[in-house]
Tab-separated table of C-alpha atoms in Angstrom:
chain	number	residue	atom	x	y	z
W	1	MET	CA	9.709	2.028	-14.347
W	2	SER	CA	10.210	5.449	-12.819
W	3	GLY	CA	13.749	4.952	-11.552
W	4	ASP	CA	16.858	2.811	-11.960
W	5	ASP	CA	16.133	0.883	-8.818
W	6	GLY	CA	12.735	-0.372	-9.904
W	7	GLY	CA	11.258	1.437	-6.939
W	8	CYS	CA	7.671	2.594	-6.586
W	9	GLU	CA	6.422	6.001	-5.662
W	10	ARG	CA	6.470	6.992	-2.033
W	11	ALA	CA	4.044	9.521	-0.639
W	12	ASP	CA	6.868	11.943	0.057
W	13	GLU	CA	7.959	11.940	-3.590
W	14	GLY	CA	4.916	13.933	-4.649
W	15	VAL	CA	5.574	17.466	-5.828
W	16	PRO	CA	2.363	19.403	-5.263
W	17	GLY	CA	1.735	22.074	-7.833
W	18	GLU	CA	3.413	20.076	-10.563
W	19	GLU	CA	1.570	17.657	-12.755
W	20	ALA	CA	2.463	14.021	-12.282
W	21	ASP	CA	3.893	12.359	-15.371
W	22	GLY	CA	0.730	10.429	-15.994
W	23	LEU	CA	-2.615	9.638	-14.518
W	24	GLU	CA	-1.471	6.242	-13.336
W	25	GLY	CA	1.840	5.272	-11.795
W	26	GLU	CA	3.979	2.666	-13.441
W	27	PRO	CA	3.575	-0.818	-12.063
W	28	CYS	CA	6.335	-1.527	-9.575
W	29	GLU	CA	8.826	-4.103	-10.742
W	30	GLY	CA	7.358	-7.565	-10.458
W	31	TRP	CA	4.041	-6.335	-9.036
W	32	PRO	CA	0.790	-6.624	-11.014
W	33	VAL	CA	-0.403	-3.128	-10.047
W	34	SER	CA	1.106	0.283	-9.454
W	35	LEU	CA	1.706	0.957	-5.772
W	36	ALA	CA	1.892	4.399	-4.183
W	37	GLY	CA	1.677	5.405	-0.543
W	38	VAL	CA	0.106	2.598	1.491
W	39	THR	CA	-1.993	0.020	-0.367
W	40	GLU	CA	-4.454	-2.112	1.592
W	41	SER	CA	-4.018	-5.681	0.385
W	42	LEU	CA	-4.904	-9.157	1.550
W	43	VAL	CA	-2.233	-11.760	2.141
W	44	ALA	CA	-2.595	-15.527	2.179
W	45	THR	CA	0.025	-17.396	4.176
W	46	ARG	CA	0.184	-21.142	4.726
W	47	GLY	CA	-0.439	-22.245	8.278
W	48	PRO	CA	0.775	-25.351	10.136
W	49	ASN	CA	-2.608	-26.959	9.307
W	50	GLY	CA	-1.856	-26.667	5.577
W	51	LEU	CA	-4.631	-24.110	5.057
W	52	TRP	CA	-4.051	-20.614	3.714
W	53	ASN	CA	-4.797	-17.889	6.217
W	54	VAL	CA	-6.128	-14.718	4.547
W	55	ALA	CA	-5.537	-11.445	6.422
W	56	ALA	CA	-5.271	-7.740	5.658
W	57	LEU	CA	-1.817	-6.293	5.022
W	58	GLY	CA	-0.777	-2.697	4.313
W	59	LEU	CA	1.911	-2.429	1.632
W	60	PHE	CA	4.325	0.504	1.864
W	61	ALA	CA	5.622	1.580	-1.547
W	62	GLY	CA	9.238	2.652	-1.726
W	63	GLU	CA	12.561	1.457	-3.073
W	64	ALA	CA	11.391	-1.925	-1.832
W	65	VAL	CA	7.829	-2.769	-0.897
W	66	THR	CA	7.529	-3.391	2.836
W	67	ALA	CA	4.815	-4.370	5.304
W	68	ARG	CA	4.524	-4.648	9.059
W	69	THR	CA	2.877	-7.378	11.058
W	70	TRP	CA	1.666	-6.294	14.493
W	71	GLY	CA	1.834	-8.758	17.372
W	72	ASN	CA	1.868	-12.516	17.236
W	73	THR	CA	-0.492	-12.887	14.279
W	74	ARG	CA	-0.935	-15.848	11.957
W	75	THR	CA	0.586	-13.798	9.142
W	76	GLN	CA	3.654	-13.048	11.249
W	77	ARG	CA	4.126	-16.686	12.262
W	78	ASN	CA	3.494	-17.994	8.760
W	79	PHE	CA	5.842	-15.459	7.131
W	80	HIS	CA	8.475	-16.450	9.698
W	81	ARG	CA	8.042	-20.178	9.121
W	82	GLU	CA	7.310	-20.309	5.377
W	83	GLY	CA	9.079	-17.147	4.168
W	84	GLU	CA	6.394	-16.396	1.613
W	85	GLY	CA	2.780	-15.620	0.875
W	86	TYR	CA	0.315	-14.448	-1.778
W	87	VAL	CA	-0.436	-10.718	-1.728
W	88	GLN	CA	-3.851	-10.029	-3.281
W	89	PHE	CA	-5.728	-6.978	-4.500
W	90	THR	CA	-9.513	-6.931	-4.332
W	91	ARG	CA	-12.331	-4.398	-4.602
W	92	ASP	CA	-14.782	-6.566	-2.696
W	93	PRO	CA	-15.475	-4.863	0.652
W	94	VAL	CA	-16.885	-8.076	2.150
W	95	ALA	CA	-13.706	-10.048	1.438
W	96	PHE	CA	-11.676	-7.186	2.881
W	97	ALA	CA	-13.722	-6.903	6.086
W	98	ASP	CA	-13.740	-10.674	6.631
W	99	ALA	CA	-9.981	-10.982	6.148
W	100	ALA	CA	-9.194	-7.964	8.295
W	101	LEU	CA	-11.410	-8.843	11.255
W	102	SER	CA	-11.956	-12.611	11.319
W	103	ILE	CA	-10.033	-15.836	10.776
W	104	VAL	CA	-10.334	-16.794	7.107
W	105	GLU	CA	-8.736	-20.107	6.094
W	106	GLU	CA	-8.855	-21.443	2.555
W	107	ALA	CA	-7.656	-24.549	0.742
W	108	GLU	CA	-6.196	-22.434	-2.079
W	109	PRO	CA	-4.188	-19.244	-1.618
W	110	VAL	CA	-5.826	-16.996	-4.261
W	111	ILE	CA	-9.418	-16.169	-3.290
W	112	ASP	CA	-12.265	-15.616	-5.775
W	113	ALA	CA	-12.538	-11.904	-5.021
W	114	THR	CA	-8.942	-11.248	-6.075
W	115	ASP	CA	-8.374	-8.995	-9.101
W	116	ALA	CA	-4.579	-9.417	-9.123
W	117	TRP	CA	-2.007	-11.172	-6.965
W	118	ALA	CA	1.721	-11.583	-6.391
W	119	ARG	CA	3.457	-14.492	-4.727
W	120	VAL	CA	6.084	-12.805	-2.571
W	121	ARG	CA	9.191	-13.805	-0.682
W	122	ALA	CA	8.900	-12.272	2.800
W	123	GLU	CA	12.277	-11.228	4.205
W	124	ARG	CA	12.500	-9.994	7.759
W	125	ALA	CA	13.830	-6.439	7.638
W	126	GLY	CA	13.502	-5.272	11.228
W	127	SER	CA	11.375	-5.205	14.344
W	128	GLY	CA	10.393	-2.912	17.170
W	129	THR	CA	7.736	-2.085	19.719
W	130	ASP	CA	5.073	0.563	19.398
W	131	GLY	CA	2.441	1.242	22.067
W	132	GLY	CA	3.383	-2.036	23.738
W	133	THR	CA	2.896	-4.083	20.553
W	134	ARG	CA	5.821	-5.852	18.959
W	135	TRP	CA	6.010	-5.394	15.196
W	136	VAL	CA	8.085	-7.042	12.525
W	137	GLU	CA	8.880	-5.324	9.255
W	138	TRP	CA	9.072	-7.458	6.116
W	139	THR	CA	10.454	-6.737	2.697
W	140	LEU	CA	8.170	-8.300	0.119
W	141	VAL	CA	9.824	-9.455	-3.092
W	142	PRO	CA	7.423	-10.602	-5.829
W	143	VAL	CA	8.448	-13.832	-7.521
W	144	GLU	CA	5.288	-14.497	-9.546
W	145	ALA	CA	2.274	-12.342	-10.350
W	146	ALA	CA	-0.943	-12.333	-12.352
W	147	ILE	CA	-3.918	-10.155	-13.161
W	148	GLU	CA	-7.216	-12.026	-12.886
W	149	ARG	CA	-9.653	-9.265	-13.774
W	150	GLU	CA	-9.502	-5.618	-14.839
W	151	THR	CA	-12.505	-3.356	-14.404
W	152	VAL	CA	-13.659	0.213	-14.254
W	153	ALA	CA	-14.059	0.808	-10.514
W	154	PRO	CA	-16.527	3.646	-9.939
W	155	ILE	CA	-16.099	5.801	-6.838
W	156	ASN	CA	-18.450	4.843	-4.023
W	157	ARG	CA	-18.087	6.703	-0.708
W	158	GLY	CA	-19.606	3.708	1.064
W	159	PHE	CA	-16.698	1.550	-0.098
W	160	GLY	CA	-14.213	3.927	1.495
W	161	ALA	CA	-16.338	4.081	4.635
W	162	VAL	CA	-16.226	0.271	4.961
W	163	ILE	CA	-12.430	0.341	4.793
W	164	GLU	CA	-12.317	3.098	7.431
W	165	ALA	CA	-14.795	1.217	9.622
W	166	THR	CA	-12.665	-1.905	9.359
W	167	VAL	CA	-9.578	0.002	10.448
W	168	ALA	CA	-11.421	1.663	13.340
W	169	ALA	CA	-13.041	-1.596	14.510
W	170	SER	CA	-9.684	-3.390	14.469
W	171	ARG	CA	-8.330	-0.782	16.905
W	172	LEU	CA	-11.181	-0.926	19.407
W	173	ASP	CA	-9.327	-3.213	21.789
W	174	VAL	CA	-5.858	-1.872	21.118
W	175	PRO	CA	-4.350	0.159	23.965
W	176	GLY	CA	-3.414	3.688	22.952
W	177	TYR	CA	-6.495	4.358	20.826
W	178	ASP	CA	-9.329	6.509	22.192
W	179	GLU	CA	-12.475	4.377	22.077
W	180	THR	CA	-14.781	7.402	21.954
W	181	VAL	CA	-13.022	8.712	18.859
W	182	LEU	CA	-13.186	5.292	17.195
W	183	VAL	CA	-16.891	4.844	17.994
W	184	ASP	CA	-17.663	8.330	16.625
W	185	ARG	CA	-15.767	7.458	13.478
W	186	LEU	CA	-17.679	4.189	13.136
W	187	ALA	CA	-20.977	6.058	13.513
W	188	HIS	CA	-19.949	8.373	10.687
W	189	CYS	CA	-19.022	5.350	8.539
W	190	VAL	CA	-22.464	3.826	9.205
W	191	SER	CA	-24.117	7.022	8.075
W	192	VAL	CA	-22.043	7.192	4.860
W	193	VAL	CA	-22.655	3.521	4.017
W	194	ASP	CA	-26.348	3.903	4.800
W	195	ARG	CA	-26.697	6.804	2.374
W	196	THR	CA	-24.269	5.803	-0.388
W	197	GLY	CA	-23.340	2.126	-0.153
W	198	GLY	CA	-24.482	-0.665	-2.425
W	199	PRO	CA	-25.443	-4.156	-1.244
W	200	ARG	CA	-21.804	-5.281	-0.867
W	201	GLU	CA	-20.994	-2.293	1.330
W	202	LEU	CA	-24.044	-2.922	3.537
W	203	GLU	CA	-23.087	-6.573	3.857
W	204	ALA	CA	-19.461	-5.676	4.579
W	205	LEU	CA	-20.410	-3.269	7.366
W	206	SER	CA	-22.647	-5.903	8.944
W	207	ARG	CA	-19.567	-8.199	8.909
W	208	VAL	CA	-17.510	-5.467	10.590
W	209	ARG	CA	-20.081	-5.425	13.357
W	210	ARG	CA	-20.256	-9.219	13.612
W	211	HIS	CA	-16.456	-9.650	13.702
W	212	SER	CA	-15.677	-6.946	16.264
W	213	THR	CA	-16.603	-5.716	19.732
W	214	TRP	CA	-18.297	-2.670	18.207
W	215	GLU	CA	-21.851	-2.089	19.493
W	216	PRO	CA	-23.461	0.621	17.383
W	217	ALA	CA	-25.560	2.905	19.574
W	218	ALA	CA	-28.193	3.371	16.901
W	219	ALA	CA	-28.209	-0.145	15.454
W	220	ASP	CA	-31.987	-0.312	15.686
W	221	GLU	CA	-32.175	2.461	13.097
W	222	TYR	CA	-30.230	0.310	10.660
W	223	ASP	CA	-31.894	-3.043	10.280
W	224	TRP	CA	-29.232	-4.117	7.790
W	225	LEU	CA	-26.473	-3.717	10.376
M	1	MET	CA	-29.453	-7.759	-15.733
M	2	SER	CA	-30.858	-8.400	-12.310
M	3	GLY	CA	-34.504	-7.571	-13.005
M	4	ASP	CA	-37.029	-7.263	-15.799
M	5	ASP	CA	-36.911	-3.494	-15.722
M	6	GLY	CA	-33.219	-3.193	-16.450
M	7	GLY	CA	-32.795	-1.568	-13.062
M	8	CYS	CA	-29.640	-1.370	-10.993
M	9	GLU	CA	-29.144	-2.311	-7.393
M	10	ARG	CA	-30.286	0.139	-4.794
M	11	ALA	CA	-28.708	0.281	-1.374
M	12	ASP	CA	-31.916	-0.918	0.245
M	13	GLU	CA	-31.987	-4.072	-1.861
M	14	GLY	CA	-29.090	-5.580	0.052
M	15	VAL	CA	-29.900	-8.612	2.158
M	16	PRO	CA	-27.307	-8.801	4.910
M	17	GLY	CA	-26.463	-12.305	5.943
M	18	GLU	CA	-27.023	-13.648	2.456
M	19	GLU	CA	-24.303	-13.829	-0.131
M	20	ALA	CA	-24.758	-11.545	-3.086
M	21	ASP	CA	-25.081	-13.363	-6.390
M	22	GLY	CA	-21.636	-12.371	-7.487
M	23	LEU	CA	-18.672	-10.278	-6.509
M	24	GLU	CA	-19.579	-7.614	-9.019
M	25	GLY	CA	-23.012	-6.327	-9.942
M	26	GLU	CA	-24.214	-6.504	-13.499
M	27	PRO	CA	-23.736	-3.333	-15.504
M	28	CYS	CA	-26.953	-1.321	-15.538
M	29	GLU	CA	-28.626	-1.193	-18.912
M	30	GLY	CA	-26.804	1.167	-21.215
M	31	TRP	CA	-24.195	2.115	-18.603
M	32	PRO	CA	-20.531	1.121	-18.986
M	33	VAL	CA	-20.158	0.148	-15.306
M	34	SER	CA	-22.245	-1.470	-12.598
M	35	LEU	CA	-23.892	1.083	-10.348
M	36	ALA	CA	-24.993	0.435	-6.769
M	37	GLY	CA	-25.902	2.887	-4.047
M	38	VAL	CA	-24.525	6.322	-4.884
M	39	THR	CA	-21.674	6.549	-7.379
M	40	GLU	CA	-19.540	9.696	-7.470
M	41	SER	CA	-19.127	10.619	-11.118
M	42	LEU	CA	-18.083	13.641	-13.135
M	43	VAL	CA	-20.424	15.169	-15.680
M	44	ALA	CA	-19.537	17.355	-18.652
M	45	THR	CA	-22.298	19.662	-19.869
M	46	ARG	CA	-22.052	22.171	-22.703
M	47	GLY	CA	-22.265	25.781	-21.616
M	48	PRO	CA	-23.466	28.850	-23.521
M	49	ASN	CA	-19.799	29.570	-24.381
M	50	GLY	CA	-19.552	26.257	-26.232
M	51	LEU	CA	-17.131	24.792	-23.667
M	52	TRP	CA	-17.833	21.654	-21.643
M	53	ASN	CA	-18.182	22.308	-17.935
M	54	VAL	CA	-16.924	19.367	-15.842
M	55	ALA	CA	-18.456	18.991	-12.365
M	56	ALA	CA	-19.046	16.260	-9.788
M	57	LEU	CA	-22.376	14.431	-9.847
M	58	GLY	CA	-23.690	11.709	-7.533
M	59	LEU	CA	-25.573	8.968	-9.408
M	60	PHE	CA	-28.359	7.187	-7.531
M	61	ALA	CA	-28.849	3.607	-8.742
M	62	GLY	CA	-32.413	2.345	-8.923
M	63	GLU	CA	-35.048	1.440	-11.441
M	64	ALA	CA	-33.776	4.495	-13.279
M	65	VAL	CA	-30.489	6.252	-12.550
M	66	THR	CA	-31.114	9.693	-11.084
M	67	ALA	CA	-29.035	12.635	-9.900
M	68	ARG	CA	-29.737	15.915	-8.147
M	69	THR	CA	-28.307	19.304	-8.939
M	70	TRP	CA	-28.236	21.700	-5.987
M	71	GLY	CA	-28.816	25.404	-6.559
M	72	ASN	CA	-28.273	27.374	-9.724
M	73	THR	CA	-25.164	25.509	-10.899
M	74	ARG	CA	-23.694	25.310	-14.374
M	75	THR	CA	-24.688	21.648	-14.537
M	76	GLN	CA	-28.300	22.511	-13.678
M	77	ARG	CA	-28.479	25.282	-16.254
M	78	ASN	CA	-26.755	23.244	-18.953
M	79	PHE	CA	-28.925	20.165	-18.319
M	80	HIS	CA	-31.960	22.425	-18.532
M	81	ARG	CA	-30.870	24.090	-21.763
M	82	GLU	CA	-29.148	21.206	-23.583
M	83	GLY	CA	-30.963	18.208	-22.079
M	84	GLU	CA	-27.834	16.073	-22.053
M	85	GLY	CA	-24.294	15.561	-20.831
M	86	TYR	CA	-21.398	13.096	-20.555
M	87	VAL	CA	-21.245	11.176	-17.285
M	88	GLN	CA	-17.680	10.028	-16.598
M	89	PHE	CA	-15.991	7.603	-14.217
M	90	THR	CA	-12.443	8.264	-13.085
M	91	ARG	CA	-10.031	7.027	-10.416
M	92	ASP	CA	-7.899	10.163	-10.553
M	93	PRO	CA	-8.382	12.040	-7.280
M	94	VAL	CA	-6.980	15.266	-8.759
M	95	ALA	CA	-9.530	15.322	-11.584
M	96	PHE	CA	-12.270	14.613	-9.055
M	97	ALA	CA	-11.227	17.382	-6.642
M	98	ASP	CA	-10.803	19.925	-9.445
M	99	ALA	CA	-14.213	19.156	-10.953
M	100	ALA	CA	-15.969	19.119	-7.585
M	101	LEU	CA	-14.515	22.347	-6.223
M	102	SER	CA	-13.474	24.566	-9.114
M	103	ILE	CA	-14.692	25.656	-12.542
M	104	VAL	CA	-13.303	23.229	-15.115
M	105	GLU	CA	-14.075	23.994	-18.754
M	106	GLU	CA	-12.816	21.877	-21.621
M	107	ALA	CA	-13.043	21.947	-25.401
M	108	GLU	CA	-13.969	18.252	-25.505
M	109	PRO	CA	-16.465	16.551	-23.192
M	110	VAL	CA	-14.518	13.388	-22.265
M	111	ILE	CA	-11.477	14.239	-20.133
M	112	ASP	CA	-8.186	12.325	-20.192
M	113	ALA	CA	-8.651	10.898	-16.702
M	114	THR	CA	-11.903	9.146	-17.648
M	115	ASP	CA	-11.951	5.346	-17.510
M	116	ALA	CA	-15.511	5.005	-18.874
M	117	TRP	CA	-18.291	7.374	-19.895
M	118	ALA	CA	-21.920	7.536	-20.942
M	119	ARG	CA	-23.620	10.244	-22.941
M	120	VAL	CA	-26.941	10.712	-21.163
M	121	ARG	CA	-30.248	12.348	-21.845
M	122	ALA	CA	-31.128	14.386	-18.737
M	123	GLU	CA	-34.877	14.474	-18.067
M	124	ARG	CA	-36.218	16.665	-15.306
M	125	ALA	CA	-37.979	14.396	-12.819
M	126	GLY	CA	-38.788	16.733	-9.950
M	127	SER	CA	-37.602	19.548	-7.755
M	128	GLY	CA	-37.735	20.725	-4.185
M	129	THR	CA	-36.015	22.745	-1.495
M	130	ASP	CA	-33.751	21.392	1.228
M	131	GLY	CA	-32.061	23.594	3.850
M	132	GLY	CA	-32.943	26.649	1.770
M	133	THR	CA	-31.330	25.247	-1.394
M	134	ARG	CA	-33.442	24.510	-4.444
M	135	TRP	CA	-32.683	21.139	-6.038
M	136	VAL	CA	-33.702	19.560	-9.296
M	137	GLU	CA	-33.833	15.809	-9.767
M	138	TRP	CA	-32.876	14.404	-13.162
M	139	THR	CA	-33.379	11.003	-14.674
M	140	LEU	CA	-30.290	10.096	-16.665
M	141	VAL	CA	-30.838	7.860	-19.674
M	142	PRO	CA	-27.673	6.627	-21.368
M	143	VAL	CA	-27.723	6.878	-25.152
M	144	GLU	CA	-24.076	6.050	-25.886
M	145	ALA	CA	-21.286	4.634	-23.726
M	146	ALA	CA	-17.681	3.470	-23.883
M	147	ILE	CA	-14.948	2.020	-21.708
M	148	GLU	CA	-11.621	3.775	-22.222
M	149	ARG	CA	-9.448	1.865	-19.769
M	150	GLU	CA	-9.827	-1.056	-17.363
M	151	THR	CA	-7.406	-1.532	-14.498
M	152	VAL	CA	-6.876	-3.235	-11.185
M	153	ALA	CA	-7.575	-0.453	-8.699
M	154	PRO	CA	-5.787	-1.199	-5.409
M	155	ILE	CA	-7.340	0.074	-2.195
M	156	ASN	CA	-5.715	3.255	-0.907
M	157	ARG	CA	-7.208	4.867	2.199
M	158	GLY	CA	-5.797	8.203	1.049
M	159	PHE	CA	-7.947	8.033	-2.085
M	160	GLY	CA	-11.088	7.654	0.012
M	161	ALA	CA	-9.913	10.453	2.298
M	162	VAL	CA	-9.563	12.814	-0.671
M	163	ILE	CA	-13.143	12.096	-1.716
M	164	GLU	CA	-14.359	12.707	1.844
M	165	ALA	CA	-12.305	15.898	2.088
M	166	THR	CA	-13.817	17.120	-1.172
M	167	VAL	CA	-17.328	16.505	0.122
M	168	ALA	CA	-16.586	18.213	3.443
M	169	ALA	CA	-14.878	21.209	1.802
M	170	SER	CA	-17.805	21.689	-0.575
M	171	ARG	CA	-20.130	22.031	2.429
M	172	LEU	CA	-18.060	24.589	4.351
M	173	ASP	CA	-20.138	27.563	3.207
M	174	VAL	CA	-23.454	25.750	3.024
M	175	PRO	CA	-25.957	26.738	5.733
M	176	GLY	CA	-27.070	23.811	7.869
M	177	TYR	CA	-23.665	22.116	8.155
M	178	ASP	CA	-21.653	22.444	11.358
M	179	GLU	CA	-18.327	23.998	10.386
M	180	THR	CA	-16.531	22.549	13.428
M	181	VAL	CA	-17.559	19.030	12.449
M	182	LEU	CA	-16.471	19.597	8.844
M	183	VAL	CA	-13.093	21.044	9.866
M	184	ASP	CA	-12.493	18.101	12.241
M	185	ARG	CA	-13.333	15.717	9.412
M	186	LEU	CA	-10.954	17.546	7.080
M	187	ALA	CA	-8.181	17.290	9.682
M	188	HIS	CA	-8.721	13.534	9.853
M	189	CYS	CA	-8.603	13.329	6.043
M	190	VAL	CA	-5.300	15.224	6.043
M	191	SER	CA	-3.875	12.763	8.528
M	192	VAL	CA	-5.011	9.732	6.485
M	193	VAL	CA	-3.681	11.167	3.216
M	194	ASP	CA	-0.427	12.145	4.900
M	195	ARG	CA	0.122	8.602	6.156
M	196	THR	CA	-1.266	6.538	3.268
M	197	GLY	CA	-1.693	8.646	0.130
M	198	GLY	CA	0.424	8.509	-2.995
M	199	PRO	CA	1.519	11.556	-5.003
M	200	ARG	CA	-1.895	11.946	-6.713
M	201	GLU	CA	-3.684	11.983	-3.360
M	202	LEU	CA	-1.262	14.570	-1.948
M	203	GLU	CA	-1.746	16.733	-5.017
M	204	ALA	CA	-5.533	16.292	-4.874
M	205	LEU	CA	-5.701	17.381	-1.237
M	206	SER	CA	-3.626	20.450	-1.998
M	207	ARG	CA	-6.212	21.249	-4.707
M	208	VAL	CA	-9.026	20.828	-2.161
M	209	ARG	CA	-7.337	23.439	-0.038
M	210	ARG	CA	-6.685	25.778	-2.967
M	211	HIS	CA	-10.262	25.540	-4.295
M	212	SER	CA	-12.096	26.025	-0.987
M	213	THR	CA	-12.309	28.312	2.020
M	214	TRP	CA	-10.718	25.618	4.196
M	215	GLU	CA	-7.781	26.866	6.259
M	216	PRO	CA	-6.084	23.863	7.858
M	217	ALA	CA	-5.055	24.741	11.408
M	218	ALA	CA	-1.828	22.763	11.165
M	219	ALA	CA	-0.955	23.462	7.525
M	220	ASP	CA	2.614	24.280	8.500
M	221	GLU	CA	3.064	20.640	9.489
M	222	TYR	CA	2.198	19.601	5.952
M	223	ASP	CA	4.371	21.398	3.465
M	224	TRP	CA	2.676	19.544	0.620
M	225	LEU	CA	-0.723	20.975	1.484
């Protein structure tokens, strides 16, 4: 643990020019992984139908780990009603794209693609409005956690491009974002995945297209899309 | 192993719309990790001074794993003279940026940040010229391999942005690339790292700046850069 408060590293705690203490941060208290900056996770929350809704959730490291839900989403309603959920870490770009851009409902909370998870208590910490969208901030307190699978995760630019494409596609219909900029960014992601992605990245990007309003201008050049 | 030839998955072997066999590919024969598409690795090659030069190297999965060296680089010369090197997989963005954009020389071939490595025989497989730059293609045949460390690697958009920034910065002085496009891309990377990166990503991006000719227009907004 890096501090007395069990906190995790925030982006603004970095001291450029000085070496960090180690190559990897310490795991944050109660979490199965080290968190720094914003970590893109999945969260399963139980819906009124008894099924677990799996959605994307950005975790903000800090003295406490927090996350924001934007608008009247299933995650927001389920956190509000149930007060908990299962935060999950995966390296599968298909699972990420599906959760981020479509409705995924499962009988069990922890999905197969998950490498590590934490059951968290979700405590409402605040709310506000940004660009016309109401957000709620939650403090996430882990109460149980497990590691399912550890690997060596090689760097693949296509993987990063799928994540960026997912983010861009999710903003296509959100007021306040410039659609031309987002479409340009998506085209760049297509080009990176096309040149560097593996089969899971190609599949994930085809899901991004299927789950969103994105119409790639040059789709006929990419028969996998 | 997915085929009789011990080959790894190529990007064009993906079949969108069908589930892949598993969430993770099989490790390629002799390699310590599964390779698909293009994997960004580091490679240590022994120089005439007896030190190990550590540089970035993109690995192309396929029936055989191949890589290209561009121009008269240390890696190209050392592969040519020694016929071997240590391919290394790391999740440390600082080690990646340093190796990709500066001269790193070490007494030992395997660096601390490495999660897994393979000693490879480098066999010249072809050469050509692209945009005025002479390239050599190498077939990399692993002869020894080890896993140093397995982890759960959470998704951080800042990590991906550092890799993209490194690629863009390395092309700034290369004829045939549009500098305006590259500088725009770098600005976007700065914004993603600033919002989502942890301390290692902030440090890595400051190394990208230090090691390249990139002059961020709004550097005064980012005192960590």
